[in-house]
Short mmCIF file of C-alpha atoms in Angstrom, two decimals:
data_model
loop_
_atom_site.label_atom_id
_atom_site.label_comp_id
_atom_site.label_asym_id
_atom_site.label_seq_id
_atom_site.Cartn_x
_atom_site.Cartn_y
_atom_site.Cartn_z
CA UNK A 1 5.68 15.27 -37.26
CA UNK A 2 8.71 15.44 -35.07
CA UNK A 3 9.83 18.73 -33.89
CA UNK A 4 12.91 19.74 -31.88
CA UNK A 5 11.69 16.84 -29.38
CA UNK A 6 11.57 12.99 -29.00
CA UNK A 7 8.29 13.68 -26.80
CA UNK A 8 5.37 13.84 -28.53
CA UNK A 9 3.99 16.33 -26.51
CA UNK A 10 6.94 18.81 -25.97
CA UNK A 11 7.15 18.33 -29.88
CA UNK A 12 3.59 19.57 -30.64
CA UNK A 13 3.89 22.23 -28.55
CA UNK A 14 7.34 23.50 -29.69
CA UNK A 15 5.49 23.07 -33.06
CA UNK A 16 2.48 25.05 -31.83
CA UNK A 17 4.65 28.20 -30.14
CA UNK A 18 6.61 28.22 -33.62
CA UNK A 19 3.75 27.59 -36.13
CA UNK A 20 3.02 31.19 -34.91
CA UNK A 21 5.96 32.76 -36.88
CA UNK A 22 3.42 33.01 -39.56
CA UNK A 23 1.69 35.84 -37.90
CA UNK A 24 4.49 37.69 -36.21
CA UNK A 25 3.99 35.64 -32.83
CA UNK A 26 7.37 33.86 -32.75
CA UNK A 27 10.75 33.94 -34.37
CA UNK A 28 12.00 30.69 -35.57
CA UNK A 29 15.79 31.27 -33.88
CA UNK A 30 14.19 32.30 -30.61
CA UNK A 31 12.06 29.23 -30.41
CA UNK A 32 15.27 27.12 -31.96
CA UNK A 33 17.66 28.68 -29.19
CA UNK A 34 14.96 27.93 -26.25
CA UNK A 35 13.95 24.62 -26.87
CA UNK A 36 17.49 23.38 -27.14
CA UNK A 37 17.92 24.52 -23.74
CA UNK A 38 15.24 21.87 -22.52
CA UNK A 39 15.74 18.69 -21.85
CA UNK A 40 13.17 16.00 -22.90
CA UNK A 41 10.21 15.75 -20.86
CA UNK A 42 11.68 18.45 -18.37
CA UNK A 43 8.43 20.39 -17.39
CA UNK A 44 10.05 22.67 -14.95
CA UNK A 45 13.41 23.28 -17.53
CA UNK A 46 10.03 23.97 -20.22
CA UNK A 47 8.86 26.83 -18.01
CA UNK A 48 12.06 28.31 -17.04
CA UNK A 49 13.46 28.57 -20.23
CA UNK A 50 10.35 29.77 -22.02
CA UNK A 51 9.92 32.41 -19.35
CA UNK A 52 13.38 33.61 -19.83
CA UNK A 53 13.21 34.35 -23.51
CA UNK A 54 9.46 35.74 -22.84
CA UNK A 55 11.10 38.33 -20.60
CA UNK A 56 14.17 38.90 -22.90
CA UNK A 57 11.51 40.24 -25.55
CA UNK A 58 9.38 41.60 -23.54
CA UNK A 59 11.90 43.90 -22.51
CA UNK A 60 12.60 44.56 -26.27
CA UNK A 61 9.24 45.37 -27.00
CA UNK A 62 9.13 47.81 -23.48
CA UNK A 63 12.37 49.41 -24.40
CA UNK A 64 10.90 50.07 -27.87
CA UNK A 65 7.51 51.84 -26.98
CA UNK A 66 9.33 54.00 -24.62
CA UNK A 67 11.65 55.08 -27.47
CA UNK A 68 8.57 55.44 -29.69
CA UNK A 69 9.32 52.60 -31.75
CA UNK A 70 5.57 51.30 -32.32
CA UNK A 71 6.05 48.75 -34.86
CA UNK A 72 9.22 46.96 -32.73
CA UNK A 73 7.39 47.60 -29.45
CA UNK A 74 4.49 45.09 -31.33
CA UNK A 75 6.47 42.94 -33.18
CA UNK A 76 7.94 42.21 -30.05
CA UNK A 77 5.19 42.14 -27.20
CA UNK A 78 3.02 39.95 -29.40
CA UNK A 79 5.37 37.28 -29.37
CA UNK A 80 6.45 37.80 -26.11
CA UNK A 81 2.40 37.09 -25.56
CA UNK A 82 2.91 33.79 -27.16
CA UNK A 83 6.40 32.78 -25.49
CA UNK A 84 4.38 33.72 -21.69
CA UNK A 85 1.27 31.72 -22.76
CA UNK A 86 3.95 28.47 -23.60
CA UNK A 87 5.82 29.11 -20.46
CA UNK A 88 2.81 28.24 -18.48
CA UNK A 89 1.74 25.43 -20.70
CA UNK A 90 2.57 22.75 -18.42
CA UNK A 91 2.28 24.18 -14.98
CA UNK A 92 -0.70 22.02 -13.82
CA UNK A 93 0.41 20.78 -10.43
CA UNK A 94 -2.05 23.25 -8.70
CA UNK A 95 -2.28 26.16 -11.22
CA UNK A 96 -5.37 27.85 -9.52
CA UNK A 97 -2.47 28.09 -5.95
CA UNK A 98 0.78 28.46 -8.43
CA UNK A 99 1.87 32.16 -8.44
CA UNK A 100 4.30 31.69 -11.20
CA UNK A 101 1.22 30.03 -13.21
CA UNK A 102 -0.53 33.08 -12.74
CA UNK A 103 2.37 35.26 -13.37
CA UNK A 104 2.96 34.11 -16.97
CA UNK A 105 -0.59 34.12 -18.10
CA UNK A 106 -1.35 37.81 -16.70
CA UNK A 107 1.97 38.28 -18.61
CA UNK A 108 0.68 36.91 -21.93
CA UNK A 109 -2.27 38.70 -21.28
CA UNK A 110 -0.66 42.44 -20.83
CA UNK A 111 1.39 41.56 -23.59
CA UNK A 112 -0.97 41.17 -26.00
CA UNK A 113 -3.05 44.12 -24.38
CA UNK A 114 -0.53 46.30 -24.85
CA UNK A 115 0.05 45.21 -28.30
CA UNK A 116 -3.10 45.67 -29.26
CA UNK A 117 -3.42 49.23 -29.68
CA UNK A 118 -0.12 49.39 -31.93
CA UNK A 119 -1.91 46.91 -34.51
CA UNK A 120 -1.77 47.94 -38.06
CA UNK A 121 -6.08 47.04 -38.26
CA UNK A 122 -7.96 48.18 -34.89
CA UNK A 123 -8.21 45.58 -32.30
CA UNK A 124 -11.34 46.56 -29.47
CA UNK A 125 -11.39 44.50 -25.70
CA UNK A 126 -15.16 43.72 -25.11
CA UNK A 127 -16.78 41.82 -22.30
CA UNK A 128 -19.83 39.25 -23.32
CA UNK A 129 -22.42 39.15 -20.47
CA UNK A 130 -22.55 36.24 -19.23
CA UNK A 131 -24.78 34.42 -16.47
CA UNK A 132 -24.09 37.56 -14.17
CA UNK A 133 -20.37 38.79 -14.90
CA UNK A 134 -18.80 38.63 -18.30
CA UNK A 135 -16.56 36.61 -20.35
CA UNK A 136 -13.55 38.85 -21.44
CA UNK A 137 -13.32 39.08 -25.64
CA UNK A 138 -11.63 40.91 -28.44
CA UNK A 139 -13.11 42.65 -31.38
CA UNK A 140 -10.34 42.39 -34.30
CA UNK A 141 -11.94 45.08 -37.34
CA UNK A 142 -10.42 44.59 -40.77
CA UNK A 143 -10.74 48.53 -40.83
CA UNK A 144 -12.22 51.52 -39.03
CA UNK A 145 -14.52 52.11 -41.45
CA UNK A 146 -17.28 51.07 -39.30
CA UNK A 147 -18.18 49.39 -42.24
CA UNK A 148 -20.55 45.97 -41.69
CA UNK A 149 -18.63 42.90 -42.61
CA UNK A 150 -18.38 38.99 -42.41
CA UNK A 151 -17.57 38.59 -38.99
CA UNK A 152 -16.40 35.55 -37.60
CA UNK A 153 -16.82 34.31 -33.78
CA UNK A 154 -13.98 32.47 -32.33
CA UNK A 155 -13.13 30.40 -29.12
CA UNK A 156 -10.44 27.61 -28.75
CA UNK A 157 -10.51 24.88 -26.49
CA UNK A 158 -9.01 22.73 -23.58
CA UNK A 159 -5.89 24.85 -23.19
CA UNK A 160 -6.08 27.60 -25.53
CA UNK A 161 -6.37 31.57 -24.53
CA UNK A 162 -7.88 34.24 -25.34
CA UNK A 163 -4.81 36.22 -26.81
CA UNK A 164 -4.07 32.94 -29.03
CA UNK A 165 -7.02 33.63 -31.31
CA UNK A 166 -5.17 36.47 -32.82
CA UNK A 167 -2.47 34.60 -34.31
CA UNK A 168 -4.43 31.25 -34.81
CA UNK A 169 -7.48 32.54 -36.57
CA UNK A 170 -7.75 36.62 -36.50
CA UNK A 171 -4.85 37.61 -38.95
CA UNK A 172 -6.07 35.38 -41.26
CA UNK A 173 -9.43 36.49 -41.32
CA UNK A 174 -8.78 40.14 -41.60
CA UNK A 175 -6.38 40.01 -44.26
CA UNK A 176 -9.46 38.17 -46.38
CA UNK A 177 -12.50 40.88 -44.98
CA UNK A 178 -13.53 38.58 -41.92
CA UNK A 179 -13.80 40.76 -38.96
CA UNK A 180 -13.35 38.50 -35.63
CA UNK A 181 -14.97 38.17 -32.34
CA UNK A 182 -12.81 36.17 -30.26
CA UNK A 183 -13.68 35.48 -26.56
CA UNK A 184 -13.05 33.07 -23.55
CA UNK A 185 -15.40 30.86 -22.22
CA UNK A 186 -16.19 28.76 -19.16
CA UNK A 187 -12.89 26.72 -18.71
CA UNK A 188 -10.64 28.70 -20.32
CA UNK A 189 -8.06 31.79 -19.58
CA UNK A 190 -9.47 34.38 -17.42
CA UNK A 191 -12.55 32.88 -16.59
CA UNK A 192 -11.81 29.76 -15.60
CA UNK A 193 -8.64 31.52 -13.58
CA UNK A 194 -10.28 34.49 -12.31
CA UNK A 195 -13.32 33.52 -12.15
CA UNK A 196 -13.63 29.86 -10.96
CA UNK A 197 -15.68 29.38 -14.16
CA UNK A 198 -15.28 25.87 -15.37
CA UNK A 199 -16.25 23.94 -18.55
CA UNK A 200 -19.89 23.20 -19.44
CA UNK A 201 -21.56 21.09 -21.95
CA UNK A 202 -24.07 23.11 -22.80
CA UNK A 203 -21.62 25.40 -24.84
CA UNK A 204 -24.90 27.22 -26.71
CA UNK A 205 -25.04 29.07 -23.26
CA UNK A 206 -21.79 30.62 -24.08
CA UNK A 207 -22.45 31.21 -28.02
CA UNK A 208 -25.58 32.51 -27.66
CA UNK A 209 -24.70 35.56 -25.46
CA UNK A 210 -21.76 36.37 -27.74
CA UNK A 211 -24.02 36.33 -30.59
CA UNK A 212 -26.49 38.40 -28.98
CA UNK A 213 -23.24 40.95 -28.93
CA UNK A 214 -22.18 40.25 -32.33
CA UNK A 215 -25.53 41.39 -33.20
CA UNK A 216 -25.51 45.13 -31.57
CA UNK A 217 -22.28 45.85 -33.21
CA UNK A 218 -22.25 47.70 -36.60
CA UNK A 219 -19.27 46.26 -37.62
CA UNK A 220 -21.16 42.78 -37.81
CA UNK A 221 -23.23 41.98 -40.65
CA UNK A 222 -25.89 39.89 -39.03
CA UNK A 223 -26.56 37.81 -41.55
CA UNK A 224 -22.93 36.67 -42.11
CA UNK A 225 -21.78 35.39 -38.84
CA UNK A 226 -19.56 32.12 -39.16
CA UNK A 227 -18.75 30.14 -35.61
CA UNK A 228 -15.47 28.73 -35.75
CA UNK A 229 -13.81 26.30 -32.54
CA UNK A 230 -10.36 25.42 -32.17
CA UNK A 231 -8.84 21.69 -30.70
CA UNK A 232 -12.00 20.25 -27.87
CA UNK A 233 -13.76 24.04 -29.33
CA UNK A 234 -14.78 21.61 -32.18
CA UNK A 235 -16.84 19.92 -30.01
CA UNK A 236 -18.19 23.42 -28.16
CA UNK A 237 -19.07 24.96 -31.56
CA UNK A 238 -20.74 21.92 -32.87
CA UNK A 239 -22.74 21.74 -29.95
CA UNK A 240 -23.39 25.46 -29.93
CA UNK A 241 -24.87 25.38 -33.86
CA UNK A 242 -27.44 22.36 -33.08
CA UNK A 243 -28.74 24.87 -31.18
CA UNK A 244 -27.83 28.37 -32.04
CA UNK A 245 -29.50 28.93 -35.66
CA UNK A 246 -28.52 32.64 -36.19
CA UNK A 247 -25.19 31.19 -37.13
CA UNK A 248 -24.86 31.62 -41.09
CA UNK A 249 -21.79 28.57 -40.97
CA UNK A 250 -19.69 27.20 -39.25
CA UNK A 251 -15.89 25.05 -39.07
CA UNK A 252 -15.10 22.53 -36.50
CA UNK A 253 -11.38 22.98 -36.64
CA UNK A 254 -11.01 19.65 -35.85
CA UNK A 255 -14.31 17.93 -36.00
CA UNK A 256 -14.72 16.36 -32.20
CA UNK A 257 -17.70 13.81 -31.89
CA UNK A 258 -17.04 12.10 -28.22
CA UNK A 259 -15.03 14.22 -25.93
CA UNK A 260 -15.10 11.16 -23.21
CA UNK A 261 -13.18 8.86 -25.52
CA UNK A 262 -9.36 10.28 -24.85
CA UNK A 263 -9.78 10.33 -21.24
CA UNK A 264 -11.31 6.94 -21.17
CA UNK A 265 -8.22 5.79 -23.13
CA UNK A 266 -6.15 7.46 -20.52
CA UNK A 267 -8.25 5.82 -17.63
CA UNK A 268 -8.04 2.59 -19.22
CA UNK A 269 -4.17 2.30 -19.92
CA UNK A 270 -4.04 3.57 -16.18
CA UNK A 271 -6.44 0.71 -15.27
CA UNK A 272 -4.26 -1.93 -17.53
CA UNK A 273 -0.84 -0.73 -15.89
CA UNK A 274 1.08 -1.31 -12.79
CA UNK A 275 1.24 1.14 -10.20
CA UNK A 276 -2.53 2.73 -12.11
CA UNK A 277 -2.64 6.03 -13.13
CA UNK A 278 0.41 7.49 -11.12
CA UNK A 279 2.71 5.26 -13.18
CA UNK A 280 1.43 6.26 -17.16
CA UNK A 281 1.49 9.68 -15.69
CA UNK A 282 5.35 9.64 -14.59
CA UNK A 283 6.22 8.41 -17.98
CA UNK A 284 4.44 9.87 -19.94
CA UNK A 285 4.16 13.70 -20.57
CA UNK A 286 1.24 13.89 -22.40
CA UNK A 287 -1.42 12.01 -20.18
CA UNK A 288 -0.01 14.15 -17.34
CA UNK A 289 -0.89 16.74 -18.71
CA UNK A 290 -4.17 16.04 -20.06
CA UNK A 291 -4.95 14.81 -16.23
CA UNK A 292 -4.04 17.76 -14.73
CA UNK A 293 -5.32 20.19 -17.14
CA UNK A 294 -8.85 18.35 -17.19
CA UNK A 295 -8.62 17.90 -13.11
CA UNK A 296 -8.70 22.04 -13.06
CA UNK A 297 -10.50 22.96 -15.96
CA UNK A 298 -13.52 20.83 -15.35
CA UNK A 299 -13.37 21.62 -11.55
CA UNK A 300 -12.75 18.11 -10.21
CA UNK A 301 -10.69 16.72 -7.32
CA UNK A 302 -9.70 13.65 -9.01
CA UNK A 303 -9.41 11.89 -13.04
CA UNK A 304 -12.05 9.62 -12.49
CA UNK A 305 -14.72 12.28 -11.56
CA UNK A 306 -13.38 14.54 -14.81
CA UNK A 307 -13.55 11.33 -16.93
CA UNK A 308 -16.81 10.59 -16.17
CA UNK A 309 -17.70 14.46 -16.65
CA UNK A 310 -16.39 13.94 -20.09
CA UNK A 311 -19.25 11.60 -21.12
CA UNK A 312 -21.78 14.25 -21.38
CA UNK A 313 -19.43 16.07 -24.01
CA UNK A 314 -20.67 13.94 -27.29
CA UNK A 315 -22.70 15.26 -30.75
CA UNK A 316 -24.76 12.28 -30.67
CA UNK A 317 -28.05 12.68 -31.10
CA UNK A 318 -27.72 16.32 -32.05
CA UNK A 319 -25.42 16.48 -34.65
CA UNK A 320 -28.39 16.57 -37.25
CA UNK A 321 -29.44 19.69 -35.49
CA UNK A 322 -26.94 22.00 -37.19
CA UNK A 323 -28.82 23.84 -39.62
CA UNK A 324 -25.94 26.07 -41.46
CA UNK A 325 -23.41 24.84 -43.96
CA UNK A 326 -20.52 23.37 -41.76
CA UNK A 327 -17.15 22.55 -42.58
CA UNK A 328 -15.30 19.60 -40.84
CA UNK A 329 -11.59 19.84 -40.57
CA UNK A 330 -9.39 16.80 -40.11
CA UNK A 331 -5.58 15.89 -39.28
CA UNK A 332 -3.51 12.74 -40.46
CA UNK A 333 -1.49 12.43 -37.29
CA UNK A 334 -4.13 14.12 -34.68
CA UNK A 335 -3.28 12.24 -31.80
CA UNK A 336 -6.53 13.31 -29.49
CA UNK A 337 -9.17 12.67 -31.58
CA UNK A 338 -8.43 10.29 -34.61
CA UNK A 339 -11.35 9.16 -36.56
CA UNK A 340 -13.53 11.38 -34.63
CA UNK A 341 -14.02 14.15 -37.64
CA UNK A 342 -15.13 11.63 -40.19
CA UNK A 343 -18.67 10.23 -37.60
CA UNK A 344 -19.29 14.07 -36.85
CA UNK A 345 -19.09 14.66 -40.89
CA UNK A 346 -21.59 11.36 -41.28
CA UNK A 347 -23.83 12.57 -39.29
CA UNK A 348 -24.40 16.10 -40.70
CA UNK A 349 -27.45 16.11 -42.41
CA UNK A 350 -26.93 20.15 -43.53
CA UNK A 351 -24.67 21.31 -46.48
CA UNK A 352 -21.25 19.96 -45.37
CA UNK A 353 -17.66 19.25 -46.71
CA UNK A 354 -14.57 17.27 -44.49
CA UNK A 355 -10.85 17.80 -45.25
CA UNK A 356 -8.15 16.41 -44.57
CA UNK A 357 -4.79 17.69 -43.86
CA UNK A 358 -1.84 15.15 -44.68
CA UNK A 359 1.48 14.53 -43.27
CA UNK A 360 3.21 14.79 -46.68
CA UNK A 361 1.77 18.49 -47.08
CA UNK A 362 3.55 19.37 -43.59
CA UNK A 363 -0.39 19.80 -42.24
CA UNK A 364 -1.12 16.65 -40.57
CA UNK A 365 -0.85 17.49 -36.76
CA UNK A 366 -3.85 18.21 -34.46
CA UNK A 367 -5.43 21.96 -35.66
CA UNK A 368 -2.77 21.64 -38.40
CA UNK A 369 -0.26 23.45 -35.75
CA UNK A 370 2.63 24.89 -38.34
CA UNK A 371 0.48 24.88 -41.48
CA UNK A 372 -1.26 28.17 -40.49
CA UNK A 373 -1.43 29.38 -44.14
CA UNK A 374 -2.48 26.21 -45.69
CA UNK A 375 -5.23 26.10 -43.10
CA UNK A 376 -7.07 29.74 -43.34
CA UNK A 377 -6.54 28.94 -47.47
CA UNK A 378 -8.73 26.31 -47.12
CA UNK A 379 -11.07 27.20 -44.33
CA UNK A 380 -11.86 30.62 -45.66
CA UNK A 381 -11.96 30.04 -48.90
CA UNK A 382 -14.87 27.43 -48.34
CA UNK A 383 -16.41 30.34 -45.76
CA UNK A 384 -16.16 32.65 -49.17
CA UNK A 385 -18.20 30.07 -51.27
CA UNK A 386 -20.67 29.66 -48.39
CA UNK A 387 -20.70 33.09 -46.89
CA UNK A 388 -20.51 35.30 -49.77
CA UNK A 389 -18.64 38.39 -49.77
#
């Protein structure tokens, strides 16, 4: 689905920072009026411009506490949050040595903090232990009644942050009786940038501890705990379940069976091209990125050593491990993983269902970015059947 962009990848992304309108983290004219100020494939023109109109709302959202404005100070911060968090989207030079990389995503960060006490349902920071520090997390209640309740653990993916999760899964949840623990793992926003903590395949070392949380909360019903992970997440949460069996069911939103197989496809049209891997990357925005990104996030020096990382990031030979119902989620157009949803779904040997979100029902891109609605419909009305209210 084309959006605002000839690039594929500026397109899905545009799509992905607007898709959040849904939830009060964008406004269609202020994505319309900052996208048309960048020019195709510009990466630097990207940052700049997103940065400016995080700022401009930012301020609106500052201006507004101080006058004691609490829903306008919210409205605005939280998509300020989202417009910081695409700012830095692309900045993958050197992010770990970047100070404007680190200056948008503490500024998505306070952002959402600080609009996280003016929520209309309370919203609770948390840190997970973890291996010797913790991994930072939010608690989203559908109520203070302190009463227990469904409660649905969240983490995205290869880019995603932690401050995402509200708009991409926690809204929808609470408005159905889901509470959500949403968290950051190994690889991902603060830990992997403040912490040097880089992806691992072994994701049931992350799960685990965050159930063991879940479990001393008395918001959490214990027995109704649902895993959900977002974009490369559906690999982490598939691996998690084979071996994390308090989990009562979980979605794989979308279904990832073989992690290596994009980057091999990058290595190999590098390896099948003149001039290698510098050339695809110069013309192409997307396999930049996904080189650069993977380079830092899996804590390698070069592609070839974070390709051959990859191969140890595959559900075969475990997949029949999950034990709880899972659903499989699937996109038309997903451009990282096609076909990959359909072997995980094979191989499931637990109660299961797979669907499929078309083109022609404006849901066919990768995680269904700008079909929010049609999404949580779907996915949480299949949790309600399977994790009864």
């Amino acid at each position: 689905m084309k959006f605002l962009f000839e690039d594929e990848s500026f397109s899905f992304e545009a799509l992905r920072a607007a898709g959040y309108t849904a939830y009060a983290g964008a406004d269609l004219g202020e994505v319309l009026v900052t996208c048309r100020q960048i020019p195709e494939g510009d990466e630097q023109a990207w940052s700049t411009q997103w940065a400016a109109t995080a700022a401009r709302i930012e301020g609106i959202g500052r201006d507004a506490l101080a006058a004691g404005h609490k829903v306008s100070a919210r409205e605005a911060l939280l998509r300020a949050s989202n417009y910081y968090r695409a700012a830095d989207f692309y900045r993958r030079d050197d992010p770990a040595h970047d100070p404007e990389s680190a200056r948008l995503a503490k500024a998505a960060q306070q952002a959402f903090a600080d609009a996280a006490p003016l929520l209309d349902t309370p919203a609770r920071a948390l840190s997970i232990p973890y291996e010797g520090t913790t991994l930072p997390a939010y608690l989203f209640l559908v109520d203070d009644s302190g009463a227990p309740r469904p409660t649905v653990i969240f983490h995205g993916g290869f880019d995603s942050i932690l401050e995402e999760s509200y708009f991409a899964i926690a809204v929808g949840a609470l408005r159905r009786g889901y509470n959500v623990l949403a968290f950051d793992g190994p690889g991902q926003g603060a830990p992997l940038r403040q912490q040097g903590l880089y992806f691992r395949p072994d994701w049931e070392a992350v799960v685990t501890p965050a159930v063991d949380l879940a479990l001393t909360l008395s918001e959490v019903d214990n027995d109704r705990i649902a895993l959900i992970g977002m974009s490369m997440g559906g690999y982490l949460a598939g691996r998690a379940a084979a071996f994390e069996h308090r989990i009562a069911a979980c979605v794989l939103y979308d279904g990832v069976y073989d992690l290596h197989e994009p980057f091999a496809a990058v290595a190999a049209q590098a390896a099948s091209t003149p001039g290698g891997l510098d050339a695809v990357i110069a013309r192409n925005t997307g396999a930049s990125w996904v080189v650069r990104n993977g380079k830092w996030t899996f804590g390698m020096s070069t592609f070839d050593e974070v390709v051959e990382a990859t191969k140890a990031y595959t559900m075969a030979g475990i997949t029949d491990r999950i034990t709880c119902p899972t659903l499989v989620l699937d996109a038309e157009n997903d451009q990282f993983f096609a076909g990959q949803p359909q072997r995980v779904f094979d191989e499931l040997t637990c109660e299961k269902e797979l669907i499929l979100f078309r083109e022609d029902e404006g849901a066919g891109e990768h995680c269904q970015e700008g079909a929010l609605f049609l999404f949580h419909q779907r996915t949480f009305d299949w949790l309600d059947t399977v994790i009864a209210h």
